[in-house]
PDB file of C-alpha atoms and ligand atoms in Angstrom:
ATOM      1  CA  MET A  27     -35.057   7.483  -3.629  1.00 32.00           C
ATOM      2  CA  LYS A  28     -35.877   6.973  -7.265  1.00 34.00           C
ATOM      3  CA  PHE A  29     -35.537  10.686  -7.958  1.00 35.00           C
ATOM      4  CA  THR A  30     -32.157  10.845  -6.260  1.00 34.00           C
ATOM      5  CA  ALA A  31     -30.861   8.016  -8.389  1.00 35.00           C
ATOM      6  CA  ILE A  32     -32.081   9.611 -11.616  1.00 33.00           C
ATOM      7  CA  THR A  33     -30.589  12.961 -10.663  1.00 35.00           C
ATOM      8  CA  ALA A  34     -27.275  11.314  -9.921  1.00 36.00           C
ATOM      9  CA  VAL A  35     -27.234   9.595 -13.305  1.00 39.00           C
ATOM     10  CA  ALA A  36     -28.219  12.815 -15.070  1.00 40.00           C
ATOM     11  CA  ALA A  37     -25.458  14.748 -13.285  1.00 46.00           C
ATOM     12  CA  CYS A  38     -22.947  12.148 -14.386  1.00 49.00           C
ATOM     13  CA  ALA A  39     -24.350  12.043 -17.919  1.00 43.00           C
ATOM     14  CA  SER A  40     -24.336  15.844 -18.285  1.00 37.00           C
ATOM     15  CA  ALA A  41     -20.631  15.658 -18.931  1.00 39.00           C
ATOM     16  CA  VAL A  42     -21.446  13.931 -22.231  1.00 42.00           C
ATOM     17  CA  SER A  43     -23.397  15.750 -24.947  1.00 43.00           C
ATOM     18  CA  ALA A  44     -26.831  14.209 -25.388  1.00 43.00           C
ATOM     19  CA  ALA A  45     -27.042  11.841 -28.322  1.00 42.00           C
ATOM     20  CA  PRO A  46     -29.421  13.206 -31.018  1.00 47.00           C
ATOM     21  CA  GLY A  47     -30.913   9.779 -31.638  1.00 45.00           C
ATOM     22  CA  GLY A  48     -32.165   9.444 -28.087  1.00 46.00           C
ATOM     23  CA  TRP A  49     -31.289   7.438 -25.037  1.00 47.00           C
ATOM     24  CA  SER A  50     -30.181   4.354 -26.943  1.00 48.00           C
ATOM     25  CA  ASN A  51     -27.184   6.250 -28.299  1.00 50.00           C
ATOM     26  CA  MET A  52     -26.054   7.495 -24.911  1.00 52.00           C
ATOM     27  CA  LYS A  53     -22.874   6.067 -23.555  1.00 59.00           C
ATOM     28  CA  ALA A  54     -22.032   5.486 -19.925  1.00 64.00           C
ATOM     29  CA  ALA A  55     -21.211   8.877 -18.479  1.00 69.00           C
ATOM     30  CA  PRO A  56     -17.725   9.637 -17.225  1.00 77.00           C
ATOM     31  CA  CYS A  57     -18.061   9.808 -13.483  1.00 69.00           C
ATOM     32  CA  PRO A  58     -16.387  12.279 -11.120  1.00 74.00           C
ATOM     33  CA  LYS A  59     -12.702  12.027 -10.425  1.00 77.00           C
ATOM     34  CA  SER A  60     -11.357  10.628  -7.199  1.00 78.00           C
ATOM     35  CA  PRO A  61     -12.052  12.796  -4.146  1.00 82.00           C
ATOM     36  CA  PHE A  62      -8.464  12.157  -3.079  1.00 86.00           C
ATOM     37  CA  GLN A  63      -5.640  14.321  -4.290  1.00 94.00           C
ATOM     38  CA  PHE A  64      -2.215  12.770  -4.270  1.00 97.00           C
ATOM     39  CA  THR A  65       1.072  14.609  -4.285  1.00 97.00           C
ATOM     40  CA  SER A  66       2.664  11.434  -5.658  1.00 98.00           C
ATOM     41  CA  THR A  67       1.807   7.873  -6.603  1.00 98.00           C
ATOM     42  CA  TYR A  68       4.000   4.788  -6.771  1.00 98.00           C
ATOM     43  CA  SER A  69       3.461   1.413  -8.362  1.00 98.00           C
ATOM     44  CA  VAL A  70       5.797  -1.172  -6.868  1.00 98.00           C
ATOM     45  CA  THR A  71       6.242  -4.822  -7.781  1.00 98.00           C
ATOM     46  CA  ALA A  72       7.511  -6.832  -4.820  1.00 99.00           C
ATOM     47  CA  THR A  73       9.398 -10.067  -5.470  1.00 98.00           C
ATOM     48  CA  PRO A  74      11.065 -12.791  -3.370  1.00 98.00           C
ATOM     49  CA  ASP A  75      14.563 -12.156  -4.717  1.00 98.00           C
ATOM     50  CA  GLN A  76      14.705  -8.677  -3.146  1.00 98.00           C
ATOM     51  CA  VAL A  77      14.241  -9.956   0.416  1.00 98.00           C
ATOM     52  CA  VAL A  78      17.210  -9.680   2.770  1.00 98.00           C
ATOM     53  CA  ASN A  79      17.885 -10.330   6.413  1.00 98.00           C
ATOM     54  CA  GLY A  80      20.416  -7.662   7.325  1.00 97.00           C
ATOM     55  CA  THR A  81      22.270  -7.626   4.029  1.00 98.00           C
ATOM     56  CA  THR A  82      21.981 -11.353   3.287  1.00 98.00           C
ATOM     57  CA  PRO A  83      19.517 -12.350   0.542  1.00 98.00           C
ATOM     58  CA  THR A  84      17.070 -14.976   1.831  1.00 98.00           C
ATOM     59  CA  GLY A  85      15.219 -15.847  -1.386  1.00 98.00           C
ATOM     60  CA  GLY A  86      11.896 -14.853   0.176  1.00 98.00           C
ATOM     61  CA  LEU A  87       8.863 -17.009  -0.590  1.00 98.00           C
ATOM     62  CA  PRO A  88       9.413 -18.453  -4.086  1.00 98.00           C
ATOM     63  CA  GLY A  89       6.460 -18.028  -6.435  1.00 98.00           C
ATOM     64  CA  ALA A  90       4.882 -15.153  -4.513  1.00 98.00           C
ATOM     65  CA  ILE A  91       4.501 -11.646  -5.936  1.00 98.00           C
ATOM     66  CA  GLY A  92       3.095  -8.410  -4.578  1.00 99.00           C
ATOM     67  CA  HIS A  93       1.635  -5.378  -6.326  1.00 98.00           C
ATOM     68  CA  TYR A  94       1.675  -2.291  -4.136  1.00 98.00           C
ATOM     69  CA  GLU A  95      -0.138   0.734  -5.561  1.00 98.00           C
ATOM     70  CA  LEU A  96       0.444   3.746  -3.309  1.00 98.00           C
ATOM     71  CA  GLY A  97      -1.000   7.258  -3.347  1.00 98.00           C
ATOM     72  CA  LEU A  98       0.528   9.851  -1.034  1.00 98.00           C
ATOM     73  CA  ASN A  99      -0.624  13.228   0.143  1.00 98.00           C
ATOM     74  CA  SER A 100       2.286  14.915   1.855  1.00 98.00           C
ATOM     75  CA  TYR A 101       0.171  17.884   3.050  1.00 97.00           C
ATOM     76  CA  THR A 102      -2.198  15.716   5.043  1.00 97.00           C
ATOM     77  CA  ASN A 103       0.443  13.025   5.813  1.00 98.00           C
ATOM     78  CA  THR A 104      -1.791  10.389   4.248  1.00 98.00           C
ATOM     79  CA  ILE A 105      -0.906   7.188   2.416  1.00 98.00           C
ATOM     80  CA  CYS A 106      -3.477   5.256   0.401  1.00 98.00           C
ATOM     81  CA  TYR A 107      -2.715   1.690  -0.580  1.00 98.00           C
ATOM     82  CA  ASN A 108      -4.020  -1.007  -2.896  1.00 98.00           C
ATOM     83  CA  ILE A 109      -1.967  -4.098  -2.121  1.00 99.00           C
ATOM     84  CA  THR A 110      -2.427  -7.365  -4.015  1.00 98.00           C
ATOM     85  CA  LEU A 111      -0.599 -10.576  -3.177  1.00 99.00           C
ATOM     86  CA  ILE A 112      -0.508 -13.519  -5.569  1.00 98.00           C
ATOM     87  CA  GLY A 113       0.917 -16.824  -4.369  1.00 98.00           C
ATOM     88  CA  PHE A 114       1.264 -15.833  -0.719  1.00 98.00           C
ATOM     89  CA  ARG A 115       1.447 -18.893   1.559  1.00 98.00           C
ATOM     90  CA  GLY A 116       1.804 -19.549   5.255  1.00 98.00           C
ATOM     91  CA  ASN A 117       0.464 -17.227   7.950  1.00 98.00           C
ATOM     92  CA  TYR A 118       1.186 -13.572   8.332  1.00 98.00           C
ATOM     93  CA  GLN A 119       4.005 -13.342  10.885  1.00 98.00           C
ATOM     94  CA  SER A 120       5.601 -10.256  12.365  1.00 98.00           C
ATOM     95  CA  ALA A 121       6.291  -8.777  15.792  1.00 98.00           C
ATOM     96  CA  ALA A 122       4.659  -5.565  14.500  1.00 98.00           C
ATOM     97  CA  LEU A 123       0.913  -4.839  14.518  1.00 98.00           C
ATOM     98  CA  THR A 124       0.567  -6.363  11.054  1.00 98.00           C
ATOM     99  CA  ALA A 125       2.906  -8.232   8.691  1.00 99.00           C
ATOM    100  CA  THR A 126       2.506  -5.887   5.697  1.00 99.00           C
ATOM    101  CA  HIS A 127       4.816  -2.897   5.855  1.00 99.00           C
ATOM    102  CA  LEU A 128       6.540   0.109   4.452  1.00 99.00           C
ATOM    103  CA  HIS A 129      10.123   0.013   5.785  1.00 98.00           C
ATOM    104  CA  GLU A 130      12.932   2.540   5.672  1.00 98.00           C
ATOM    105  CA  ALA A 131      16.100   1.134   4.099  1.00 98.00           C
ATOM    106  CA  ALA A 132      17.976   1.196   0.833  1.00 98.00           C
ATOM    107  CA  LYS A 133      17.969  -1.739  -1.560  1.00 98.00           C
ATOM    108  CA  GLY A 134      19.774  -4.764  -0.155  1.00 98.00           C
ATOM    109  CA  GLN A 135      19.439  -3.648   3.467  1.00 98.00           C
ATOM    110  CA  SER A 136      17.027  -4.205   6.337  1.00 98.00           C
ATOM    111  CA  GLY A 137      15.437  -1.305   8.204  1.00 98.00           C
ATOM    112  CA  PRO A 138      12.618  -0.455  10.586  1.00 98.00           C
ATOM    113  CA  PRO A 139       8.943  -0.455   9.575  1.00 98.00           C
ATOM    114  CA  ARG A 140       7.382   3.022   9.331  1.00 98.00           C
ATOM    115  CA  VAL A 141       3.842   2.029   8.309  1.00 98.00           C
ATOM    116  CA  ALA A 142       1.973  -1.195   9.131  1.00 98.00           C
ATOM    117  CA  PHE A 143      -0.750  -1.752   6.505  1.00 99.00           C
ATOM    118  CA  PRO A 144      -3.723  -4.027   7.155  1.00 98.00           C
ATOM    119  CA  ASN A 145      -2.798  -7.495   5.854  1.00 98.00           C
ATOM    120  CA  PRO A 146      -4.325  -8.463   2.501  1.00 98.00           C
ATOM    121  CA  VAL A 147      -7.375 -10.709   2.796  1.00 98.00           C
ATOM    122  CA  GLY A 148      -8.079 -13.573   0.417  1.00 98.00           C
ATOM    123  CA  ASP A 149      -6.337 -16.786  -0.482  1.00 98.00           C
ATOM    124  CA  GLU A 150      -3.169 -18.015  -2.133  1.00 98.00           C
ATOM    125  CA  LYS A 151      -4.482 -17.068  -5.574  1.00 98.00           C
ATOM    126  CA  TYR A 152      -5.430 -13.495  -4.690  1.00 98.00           C
ATOM    127  CA  ALA A 153      -5.373 -11.433  -1.521  1.00 98.00           C
ATOM    128  CA  ASN A 154      -5.999  -7.696  -1.364  1.00 98.00           C
ATOM    129  CA  SER A 155      -5.916  -4.777   1.047  1.00 98.00           C
ATOM    130  CA  ILE A 156      -7.241  -1.323   0.132  1.00 98.00           C
ATOM    131  CA  GLY A 157      -7.551   1.849   2.184  1.00 98.00           C
ATOM    132  CA  CYS A 158      -5.868   4.997   3.426  1.00 98.00           C
ATOM    133  CA  MET A 159      -3.943   5.783   6.599  1.00 98.00           C
ATOM    134  CA  LYS A 160      -3.085   9.152   8.057  1.00 98.00           C
ATOM    135  CA  GLY A 161      -0.273   9.938  10.492  1.00 98.00           C
ATOM    136  CA  PRO A 162       0.678   9.733  13.262  1.00 98.00           C
ATOM    137  CA  PHE A 163       1.588   6.172  12.351  1.00 98.00           C
ATOM    138  CA  LYS A 164       2.009   3.232  14.694  1.00 98.00           C
ATOM    139  CA  THR A 165       3.782  -0.029  13.885  1.00 98.00           C
ATOM    140  CA  GLY A 166       3.798  -1.648  17.324  1.00 98.00           C
ATOM    141  CA  LEU A 167       7.606  -1.890  17.330  1.00 98.00           C
ATOM    142  CA  ASN A 168       9.876   0.389  19.315  1.00 98.00           C
ATOM    143  CA  GLY A 169      13.014   1.825  17.804  1.00 97.00           C
ATOM    144  CA  THR A 170      16.534   1.800  19.190  1.00 95.00           C
ATOM    145  CA  ASP A 171      15.579   3.923  22.219  1.00 97.00           C
ATOM    146  CA  GLY A 172      13.202   1.149  23.292  1.00 97.00           C
ATOM    147  CA  VAL A 173      10.208   3.439  23.830  1.00 97.00           C
ATOM    148  CA  THR A 174       9.429   5.312  20.601  1.00 98.00           C
ATOM    149  CA  ASP A 175       7.284   3.499  18.037  1.00 98.00           C
ATOM    150  CA  THR A 176       9.146   3.184  14.718  1.00 98.00           C
ATOM    151  CA  GLY A 177       6.214   4.856  12.958  1.00 98.00           C
ATOM    152  CA  ALA A 178       5.761   7.675  15.478  1.00 97.00           C
ATOM    153  CA  ASN A 179       7.442  10.578  13.728  1.00 96.00           C
ATOM    154  CA  PHE A 180       7.165   9.302  10.204  1.00 98.00           C
ATOM    155  CA  GLN A 181       5.967  11.719   7.508  1.00 98.00           C
ATOM    156  CA  VAL A 182       4.985  10.396   4.072  1.00 98.00           C
ATOM    157  CA  SER A 183       6.893  13.344   2.564  1.00 98.00           C
ATOM    158  CA  GLN A 184      10.061  11.441   3.536  1.00 98.00           C
ATOM    159  CA  ILE A 185       9.196   8.896   0.829  1.00 98.00           C
ATOM    160  CA  GLU A 186       8.879  11.644  -1.765  1.00 98.00           C
ATOM    161  CA  LYS A 187      12.222  13.149  -0.744  1.00 98.00           C
ATOM    162  CA  ASN A 188      14.016   9.804  -1.026  1.00 98.00           C
ATOM    163  CA  PRO A 189      11.924   7.007  -2.597  1.00 98.00           C
ATOM    164  CA  ALA A 190      15.016   4.816  -2.969  1.00 98.00           C
ATOM    165  CA  GLY A 191      15.322   4.817   0.813  1.00 98.00           C
ATOM    166  CA  PHE A 192      12.039   2.960   1.380  1.00 99.00           C
ATOM    167  CA  PHE A 193      10.570  -0.408   0.520  1.00 99.00           C
ATOM    168  CA  VAL A 194       7.364  -2.382   0.961  1.00 99.00           C
ATOM    169  CA  ASP A 195       7.139  -6.007   1.987  1.00 99.00           C
ATOM    170  CA  VAL A 196       5.076  -8.720   3.671  1.00 99.00           C
ATOM    171  CA  HIS A 197       6.225 -11.348   6.144  1.00 98.00           C
ATOM    172  CA  SER A 198       5.112 -14.985   6.179  1.00 98.00           C
ATOM    173  CA  SER A 199       5.589 -17.769   8.710  1.00 98.00           C
ATOM    174  CA  LEU A 200       7.262 -19.598   5.799  1.00 98.00           C
ATOM    175  CA  ALA A 201       9.575 -16.646   5.105  1.00 98.00           C
ATOM    176  CA  VAL A 202       9.859 -14.582   8.269  1.00 98.00           C
ATOM    177  CA  PRO A 203      12.383 -11.994   6.992  1.00 98.00           C
ATOM    178  CA  GLY A 204       9.965 -11.389   4.116  1.00 98.00           C
ATOM    179  CA  ALA A 205       7.978 -13.212   1.454  1.00 98.00           C
ATOM    180  CA  VAL A 206       8.281 -10.438  -1.128  1.00 99.00           C
ATOM    181  CA  ARG A 207       9.910  -7.025  -1.139  1.00 99.00           C
ATOM    182  CA  GLY A 208       9.904  -4.074  -3.499  1.00 98.00           C
ATOM    183  CA  GLN A 209      11.927  -0.873  -3.370  1.00 98.00           C
ATOM    184  CA  ILE A 210       9.788   2.248  -3.886  1.00 98.00           C
ATOM    185  CA  ALA A 211      12.322   3.499  -6.425  1.00 97.00           C
TER     186      ALA A 211
HETATM  187  C1  LIG B 328      -5.957  -2.317  -7.220  1.00 84.71           C
HETATM  188  O1  LIG B 328      -4.806  -2.547  -8.007  1.00 84.71           O
HETATM  189  C2  LIG B 328      -4.981  -3.554  -8.980  1.00 84.71           C
HETATM  190  C3  LIG B 328      -3.677  -3.715  -9.721  1.00 84.71           C
HETATM  191  O2  LIG B 328      -2.655  -4.058  -8.847  1.00 84.71           O
HETATM  192  C4  LIG B 328      -6.100  -3.193  -9.931  1.00 84.71           C
HETATM  193  O3  LIG B 328      -6.335  -4.259 -10.813  1.00 84.71           O
HETATM  194  C5  LIG B 328      -7.370  -2.906  -9.136  1.00 84.71           C
HETATM  195  O4  LIG B 328      -8.370  -2.441 -10.006  1.00 84.71           O
HETATM  196  C6  LIG B 328      -7.104  -1.853  -8.085  1.00 84.71           C
HETATM  197  N1  LIG B 328      -8.291  -1.648  -7.262  1.00 84.71           N
HETATM  198  C7  LIG B 328      -8.813  -0.448  -7.057  1.00 84.71           C
HETATM  199  C8  LIG B 328     -10.033  -0.429  -6.193  1.00 84.71           C
HETATM  200  O5  LIG B 328      -8.338   0.568  -7.507  1.00 84.71           O
HETATM  201  C1  LIG B 329       7.527   0.315  23.666  1.00 84.71           C
HETATM  202  O1  LIG B 329       7.494   1.519  24.354  1.00 84.71           O
HETATM  203  C2  LIG B 329       6.324   1.733  25.109  1.00 84.71           C
HETATM  204  C3  LIG B 329       6.375   3.113  25.700  1.00 84.71           C
HETATM  205  O2  LIG B 329       6.373   4.061  24.676  1.00 84.71           O
HETATM  206  C4  LIG B 329       6.224   0.660  26.164  1.00 84.71           C
HETATM  207  O3  LIG B 329       5.007   0.812  26.864  1.00 84.71           O
HETATM  208  C5  LIG B 329       6.256  -0.696  25.515  1.00 84.71           C
HETATM  209  O4  LIG B 329       6.298  -1.705  26.509  1.00 84.71           O
HETATM  210  C6  LIG B 329       7.482  -0.841  24.646  1.00 84.71           C
HETATM  211  N1  LIG B 329       7.399  -2.105  23.959  1.00 84.71           N
HETATM  212  C7  LIG B 329       8.414  -2.932  23.904  1.00 84.71           C
HETATM  213  C8  LIG B 329       8.179  -4.205  23.135  1.00 84.71           C
HETATM  214  O5  LIG B 329       9.496  -2.696  24.422  1.00 84.71           O
HETATM  215  C1  LIG B 330      18.405 -12.989  10.486  1.00 84.71           C
HETATM  216  O1  LIG B 330      19.764 -13.323  10.603  1.00 84.71           O
HETATM  217  C2  LIG B 330      20.218 -13.417  11.934  1.00 84.71           C
HETATM  218  C3  LIG B 330      21.685 -13.727  11.895  1.00 84.71           C
HETATM  219  O2  LIG B 330      22.368 -12.684  11.247  1.00 84.71           O
HETATM  220  C4  LIG B 330      19.465 -14.509  12.684  1.00 84.71           C
HETATM  221  O3  LIG B 330      19.867 -14.520  14.036  1.00 84.71           O
HETATM  222  C5  LIG B 330      17.982 -14.218  12.601  1.00 84.71           C
HETATM  223  O4  LIG B 330      17.263 -15.285  13.167  1.00 84.71           O
HETATM  224  C6  LIG B 330      17.539 -14.031  11.169  1.00 84.71           C
HETATM  225  N1  LIG B 330      16.154 -13.603  11.172  1.00 84.71           N
HETATM  226  C7  LIG B 330      15.215 -14.319  10.616  1.00 84.71           C
HETATM  227  C8  LIG B 330      13.854 -13.766  10.759  1.00 84.71           C
HETATM  228  O5  LIG B 330      15.423 -15.338  10.003  1.00 84.71           O
END
């Protein structure tokens, strides 16, 4: 075990030229890059003022904010997410599998969820959800035909083709149409 650990450190450190003065001059080694390759990334700030029900602004959950960091791989139909909520209150509430979503709709309009992310865990000060999901996606809601899940045929490449046509949000019992919302572009 000890040997493995030393080897791992040495492999990491080999990227940095050895300091002539000895170990005390060595800096922390740069470690390997992420094993995930993204075809695109998005950083979205979600706010209460962007929430609508239909086309009517609701005001969302005042004081709440969401940071949605997304990494997509359109070849493997994968979406990685790092979602942070600050000031979220109430309970998560949605008819879908979770209350934290990627929806398809332009700014100022409502639209069906395409991805249901695991809800952030934490408290009002800080709640976070990190991971990756790969299609086929399932939201737990059926579309207009009544039988096909709204995530069923979704491809993350659709976001890349039209980022303005998608948004992220989270729903609270205190703001059911949405606590915060952010358009991908
Ligand atoms: C998640 O995103 C936040 C910024 O919103 C950042 O501070 C944090 O380091 C990220 N976490 C990881 C594991 O990348
Ligand atoms: C959604 O459709 C499935 C069949 O694909 C069906 O079993 C389920 O009851 C439907 N759910 C609702 C809420 O209509
Ligand atoms: C959205 O607005 C409709 C009326 O247009 C209303 O019936 C519905 O309850 C509202 N939804 C929520 C979650 O408030």
